[in-house]
mmCIF file of C-alpha atoms in Angstrom:
data_model
loop_
_atom_site.group_PDB
_atom_site.id
_atom_site.type_symbol
_atom_site.label_atom_id
_atom_site.label_comp_id
_atom_site.label_asym_id
_atom_site.label_seq_id
_atom_site.Cartn_x
_atom_site.Cartn_y
_atom_site.Cartn_z
ATOM 1 C CA MET A 142 -12.958 4.876 30.041
ATOM 2 C CA ILE A 143 -12.759 4.304 26.207
ATOM 3 C CA ARG A 144 -9.467 2.882 26.528
ATOM 4 C CA ARG A 145 -10.586 0.193 28.822
ATOM 5 C CA ALA A 146 -13.812 -0.248 26.708
ATOM 6 C CA LEU A 147 -11.583 -0.970 23.475
ATOM 7 C CA VAL A 148 -9.286 -3.059 25.400
ATOM 8 C CA ALA A 149 -12.100 -5.272 26.810
ATOM 9 C CA PHE A 150 -13.766 -5.411 23.441
ATOM 10 C CA PHE A 151 -10.694 -6.863 22.023
ATOM 11 C CA VAL A 152 -10.309 -9.264 24.651
ATOM 12 C CA VAL A 153 -13.698 -10.577 24.194
ATOM 13 C CA ALA A 154 -13.378 -10.600 20.313
ATOM 14 C CA ALA A 155 -10.122 -12.347 20.595
ATOM 15 C CA GLY A 156 -11.433 -14.820 22.868
ATOM 16 C CA SER A 157 -14.620 -15.526 20.583
ATOM 17 C CA GLY A 158 -12.082 -15.980 17.629
ATOM 18 C CA CYS A 159 -13.147 -12.836 15.882
ATOM 19 C CA LEU A 160 -11.183 -9.666 15.310
ATOM 20 C CA PRO A 161 -12.280 -6.421 13.618
ATOM 21 C CA PHE A 162 -10.402 -4.906 10.941
ATOM 22 C CA MET A 163 -10.044 -1.434 8.993
ATOM 23 C CA THR A 164 -7.843 -0.096 6.556
ATOM 24 C CA PRO A 165 -7.596 3.555 5.314
ATOM 25 C CA PRO A 166 -7.547 3.847 1.244
ATOM 26 C CA LEU A 167 -4.073 2.909 -0.014
ATOM 27 C CA LYS A 168 -1.814 2.796 -2.621
ATOM 28 C CA GLY A 169 1.128 0.538 -2.733
ATOM 29 C CA ASP A 170 3.894 0.135 -5.135
ATOM 30 C CA VAL A 171 7.068 -1.650 -5.672
ATOM 31 C CA GLY A 172 9.788 -1.366 -8.212
ATOM 32 C CA TYR A 173 13.403 -0.991 -9.337
ATOM 33 C CA ALA A 174 15.576 2.108 -10.279
ATOM 34 C CA ALA A 175 18.930 3.000 -11.552
ATOM 35 C CA ARG A 176 20.866 5.988 -10.562
ATOM 36 C CA LEU A 177 22.959 7.088 -13.468
ATOM 37 C CA GLY A 178 26.536 7.163 -12.102
ATOM 38 C CA GLY A 179 25.550 5.395 -8.706
ATOM 39 C CA ASP A 180 24.003 1.991 -7.966
ATOM 40 C CA HIS A 181 20.704 0.655 -8.251
ATOM 41 C CA GLY A 182 18.288 -0.784 -5.980
ATOM 42 C CA TYR A 183 14.495 -1.869 -5.226
ATOM 43 C CA ARG A 184 12.146 0.879 -4.537
ATOM 44 C CA PHE A 185 8.772 0.354 -2.178
ATOM 45 C CA SER A 186 6.371 2.887 -0.800
ATOM 46 C CA VAL A 187 2.826 2.701 0.654
ATOM 47 C CA GLY A 188 0.407 5.512 1.612
ATOM 48 C CA THR A 189 -3.248 7.029 1.739
ATOM 49 C CA HIS A 190 -4.224 8.405 -1.445
ATOM 50 C CA VAL A 191 -7.332 10.245 -2.652
ATOM 51 C CA ALA A 192 -7.855 8.276 -5.420
ATOM 52 C CA SER A 193 -7.935 5.197 -3.741
ATOM 53 C CA LEU A 194 -10.876 6.702 -1.557
ATOM 54 C CA VAL A 195 -13.246 8.332 -4.310
ATOM 55 C CA PRO A 196 -14.931 5.738 -6.486
ATOM 56 C CA SER A 197 -15.907 8.063 -9.126
ATOM 57 C CA LYS A 198 -14.396 7.101 -12.655
ATOM 58 C CA ASP A 199 -14.003 10.823 -13.713
ATOM 59 C CA PHE A 200 -12.277 11.754 -10.378
ATOM 60 C CA PRO A 201 -9.832 14.517 -12.036
ATOM 61 C CA LEU A 202 -6.422 13.888 -9.670
ATOM 62 C CA ASP A 203 -4.696 12.077 -7.210
ATOM 63 C CA VAL A 204 -3.013 13.397 -3.898
ATOM 64 C CA GLY A 205 -1.242 11.224 -1.190
ATOM 65 C CA GLY A 206 1.383 10.346 0.475
ATOM 66 C CA GLY A 207 3.325 8.000 3.108
ATOM 67 C CA TYR A 208 6.202 5.723 3.849
ATOM 68 C CA VAL A 209 8.855 5.187 1.169
ATOM 69 C CA GLN A 210 12.003 2.634 1.368
ATOM 70 C CA THR A 211 14.819 1.827 -0.876
ATOM 71 C CA SER A 212 18.233 0.543 -0.628
ATOM 72 C CA LYS A 213 22.069 1.635 -1.192
ATOM 73 C CA ASP A 214 25.046 -0.406 -0.813
ATOM 74 C CA TYR A 215 27.338 1.355 1.673
ATOM 75 C CA GLY A 216 30.321 -0.856 1.424
ATOM 76 C CA LEU A 217 29.497 -2.997 4.481
ATOM 77 C CA GLY A 218 26.467 -4.494 2.548
ATOM 78 C CA ARG A 219 23.293 -3.123 1.054
ATOM 79 C CA LEU A 220 21.379 -1.220 3.655
ATOM 80 C CA PRO A 221 17.730 -0.185 3.345
ATOM 81 C CA VAL A 222 16.844 3.510 3.407
ATOM 82 C CA HIS A 223 13.553 4.736 4.887
ATOM 83 C CA GLY A 224 11.888 7.841 4.215
ATOM 84 C CA LEU A 225 8.343 9.593 3.575
ATOM 85 C CA TYR A 226 6.918 10.779 0.422
ATOM 86 C CA LEU A 227 4.402 13.187 -1.154
ATOM 87 C CA GLU A 228 3.142 13.253 -4.521
ATOM 88 C CA GLY A 229 0.047 14.560 -6.506
ATOM 89 C CA GLY A 230 -1.002 15.209 -10.118
ATOM 90 C CA PRO A 231 -3.986 15.517 -12.293
ATOM 91 C CA ARG A 232 -5.777 12.489 -14.291
ATOM 92 C CA ILE A 233 -4.334 12.958 -17.773
ATOM 93 C CA ALA A 234 -6.080 10.300 -19.716
ATOM 94 C CA GLY A 235 -8.753 7.781 -19.106
ATOM 95 C CA GLY A 236 -11.538 5.664 -19.906
ATOM 96 C CA ARG A 237 -14.374 3.856 -18.161
ATOM 97 C CA PHE A 238 -11.803 0.972 -16.621
ATOM 98 C CA TRP A 239 -8.262 2.697 -17.122
ATOM 99 C CA ARG A 240 -6.996 5.953 -16.236
ATOM 100 C CA ALA A 241 -3.489 7.713 -16.006
ATOM 101 C CA PHE A 242 -2.156 10.290 -13.964
ATOM 102 C CA ALA A 243 1.155 12.441 -13.967
ATOM 103 C CA GLY A 244 2.851 14.834 -11.699
ATOM 104 C CA PRO A 245 5.602 15.747 -9.256
ATOM 105 C CA ARG A 246 6.662 13.641 -6.381
ATOM 106 C CA ALA A 247 8.972 14.523 -3.191
ATOM 107 C CA GLU A 248 10.756 12.076 -1.106
ATOM 108 C CA TYR A 249 12.816 12.908 2.300
ATOM 109 C CA TYR A 250 14.883 10.333 3.707
ATOM 110 C CA PHE A 251 15.536 9.936 7.477
ATOM 111 C CA ARG A 252 17.577 6.963 8.161
ATOM 112 C CA PRO A 253 20.556 5.768 8.079
ATOM 113 C CA GLY A 254 22.531 9.111 8.578
ATOM 114 C CA ALA A 255 21.900 12.395 9.811
ATOM 115 C CA ASP A 256 22.770 14.447 6.802
ATOM 116 C CA PHE A 257 19.919 16.036 4.589
ATOM 117 C CA ALA A 258 19.016 13.695 1.829
ATOM 118 C CA ALA A 259 15.757 14.002 -0.735
ATOM 119 C CA SER A 260 14.685 13.775 -3.947
ATOM 120 C CA GLY A 261 12.662 15.134 -6.596
ATOM 121 C CA MET A 262 11.408 13.718 -9.581
ATOM 122 C CA LEU A 263 8.360 13.199 -11.883
ATOM 123 C CA ARG A 264 5.956 10.108 -12.269
ATOM 124 C CA ALA A 265 3.120 8.997 -14.468
ATOM 125 C CA SER A 266 1.173 6.081 -14.037
ATOM 126 C CA ILE A 267 -1.549 4.184 -15.799
ATOM 127 C CA GLU A 268 -4.052 1.693 -14.141
ATOM 128 C CA LEU A 269 -7.018 -0.712 -14.347
ATOM 129 C CA PHE A 270 -9.511 0.159 -11.774
ATOM 130 C CA ASN A 271 -13.007 -0.563 -10.347
ATOM 131 C CA GLY A 272 -14.752 1.662 -7.602
ATOM 132 C CA THR A 273 -16.912 0.413 -4.906
ATOM 133 C CA GLU A 274 -19.503 2.227 -3.145
ATOM 134 C CA GLY A 275 -20.022 0.268 0.277
ATOM 135 C CA ASP A 276 -20.141 -3.088 -1.191
ATOM 136 C CA PRO A 277 -20.093 -5.791 0.912
ATOM 137 C CA LEU A 278 -17.202 -7.862 1.145
ATOM 138 C CA GLU A 279 -18.252 -11.535 2.522
ATOM 139 C CA SER A 280 -16.597 -15.173 2.421
ATOM 140 C CA THR A 281 -17.813 -17.506 0.047
ATOM 141 C CA SER A 282 -16.271 -20.526 2.167
ATOM 142 C CA SER A 283 -18.649 -23.082 3.689
ATOM 143 C CA GLY A 284 -16.122 -23.753 6.572
ATOM 144 C CA PRO A 285 -16.155 -22.435 10.177
ATOM 145 C CA SER A 286 -13.869 -19.557 9.439
ATOM 146 C CA TYR A 287 -15.679 -16.599 7.575
ATOM 147 C CA TYR A 288 -15.038 -12.713 7.288
ATOM 148 C CA TRP A 289 -17.605 -9.959 6.620
ATOM 149 C CA GLY A 290 -16.989 -6.029 5.894
ATOM 150 C CA VAL A 291 -17.697 -3.258 3.614
ATOM 151 C CA ALA A 292 -15.402 -1.328 1.244
ATOM 152 C CA PHE A 293 -15.663 2.356 -0.357
ATOM 153 C CA GLY A 294 -13.485 3.524 -2.957
ATOM 154 C CA THR A 295 -11.166 2.136 -5.685
ATOM 155 C CA PHE A 296 -9.398 -1.270 -6.650
ATOM 156 C CA ALA A 297 -6.634 -0.380 -9.200
ATOM 157 C CA LEU A 298 -3.610 -2.599 -10.385
ATOM 158 C CA GLY A 299 -1.206 -0.510 -12.613
ATOM 159 C CA ALA A 300 2.022 0.267 -13.693
ATOM 160 C CA TYR A 301 4.528 3.441 -13.166
ATOM 161 C CA PHE A 302 7.551 5.379 -14.730
ATOM 162 C CA GLU A 303 9.541 7.920 -12.853
ATOM 163 C CA GLY A 304 12.605 10.019 -13.694
ATOM 164 C CA GLY A 305 14.165 12.701 -11.417
ATOM 165 C CA TYR A 306 17.254 13.647 -9.093
ATOM 166 C CA GLN A 307 17.943 11.417 -5.709
ATOM 167 C CA LYS A 308 20.367 12.133 -3.307
ATOM 168 C CA LEU A 309 20.596 9.261 -0.603
ATOM 169 C CA PRO A 310 22.208 9.735 3.237
ATOM 170 C CA SER A 311 25.976 9.982 2.970
ATOM 171 C CA ASP A 312 26.183 9.772 -0.915
ATOM 172 C CA ALA A 313 26.263 12.430 -3.497
ATOM 173 C CA GLY A 314 23.259 12.911 -5.797
ATOM 174 C CA TYR A 315 22.439 11.213 -9.318
ATOM 175 C CA PRO A 316 19.677 11.310 -11.662
ATOM 176 C CA LEU A 317 17.467 8.389 -11.704
ATOM 177 C CA LEU A 318 15.173 6.410 -13.823
ATOM 178 C CA GLY A 319 12.608 3.747 -12.435
ATOM 179 C CA ALA A 320 9.568 1.648 -13.031
ATOM 180 C CA GLY A 321 7.467 -0.696 -10.870
ATOM 181 C CA LEU A 322 3.958 -1.878 -10.259
ATOM 182 C CA LEU A 323 1.393 -0.287 -8.279
ATOM 183 C CA LEU A 324 -1.851 -1.467 -6.285
ATOM 184 C CA ARG A 325 -4.785 0.344 -4.963
ATOM 185 C CA ILE A 326 -7.080 -0.782 -2.098
ATOM 186 C CA PRO A 327 -10.312 1.134 -0.856
ATOM 187 C CA ALA A 328 -11.191 2.200 2.622
ATOM 188 C CA THR A 329 -12.395 -1.054 4.184
ATOM 189 C CA ALA A 330 -13.934 -1.973 7.654
ATOM 190 C CA GLY A 331 -15.160 -5.308 8.772
ATOM 191 C CA VAL A 332 -14.399 -8.512 11.099
ATOM 192 C CA LEU A 333 -12.508 -11.619 10.631
ATOM 193 C CA CYS A 334 -13.741 -14.795 12.664
ATOM 194 C CA CYS A 335 -11.148 -17.881 12.550
ATOM 195 C CA ALA A 336 -12.116 -21.494 13.832
ATOM 196 C CA TRP A 337 -11.147 -24.729 13.636
ATOM 197 C CA ASP A 338 -13.430 -27.611 12.779
ATOM 198 C CA PHE A 339 -12.361 -30.620 15.130
ATOM 199 C CA SER A 340 -15.465 -32.784 13.758
ATOM 200 C CA ARG A 341 -13.126 -34.506 11.107
ATOM 201 C CA SER A 342 -10.284 -34.989 13.631
ATOM 202 C CA ARG A 343 -12.803 -36.396 16.357
ATOM 203 C CA SER A 344 -14.258 -38.899 13.440
ATOM 204 C CA ARG A 345 -10.964 -40.098 12.432
ATOM 205 C CA SER A 346 -9.899 -40.970 15.979
ATOM 206 C CA ARG A 347 -13.037 -42.782 16.865
ATOM 207 C CA SER A 348 -12.874 -44.975 13.563
ATOM 208 C CA ARG A 349 -9.347 -45.987 14.692
#
C-alpha cells in the first residue's frame, strides 16, 4: 500500500513538473595521491558524516563513512578501483568560521580483483564552514521554474592532507601521500519545479 502511494505521488509530481529532493549530510572530496615506489592517481570519495549534520561551531569530532574510488594502471590501461571507507577524529583547532580535524582513515577495496586490498592512513583537514538550522532554501528567480526546501547542518569548503600505506587489488603495498579539496553539504529536503515559459515563443511566432 505504501509503495503504491509513493509511486502514485511521484507520477503526479512528475506530471505537474515538480519533484521532491532529499540529501543526507554529506562530505565529498577529490584529490591526488602518489604511491611511493608505485604509480599515482586521483582519489575521490563521498559519504555521510556527523560534522556535516551538526551545525554547532564547537562540535568536537567528525565520524563518517561511504564510497571511495581511486585508479591504477593495470597494464591494459588505467582502471578505477572501487571501495568503502571509514574515518573519524577529533577537532584539533578552530574558530568562529573555521575548524580542523585529524584522525585515522581505513579503506577496503572490493573491485577489481578478488584478493584482499585495503589501506590505512592518517588524514588532517582544515575548512571554512557555516551552520544552518532549518533555514529555507528558496529560488530567487522570477521565471516559471523554482525550488523550495530546508537545510539543517553545515556547509563547508576546505582541503585535506593524508599519508599512510595502501595496497590496491592485484598489486603490492606502498606508502602513500596525498592531498585534495573537500566539500560539505547539510541534510536537505524540498521540491524542485521545472516549467517552460511558452509566452515568449508564442509572441515571436505571432509577430512573424
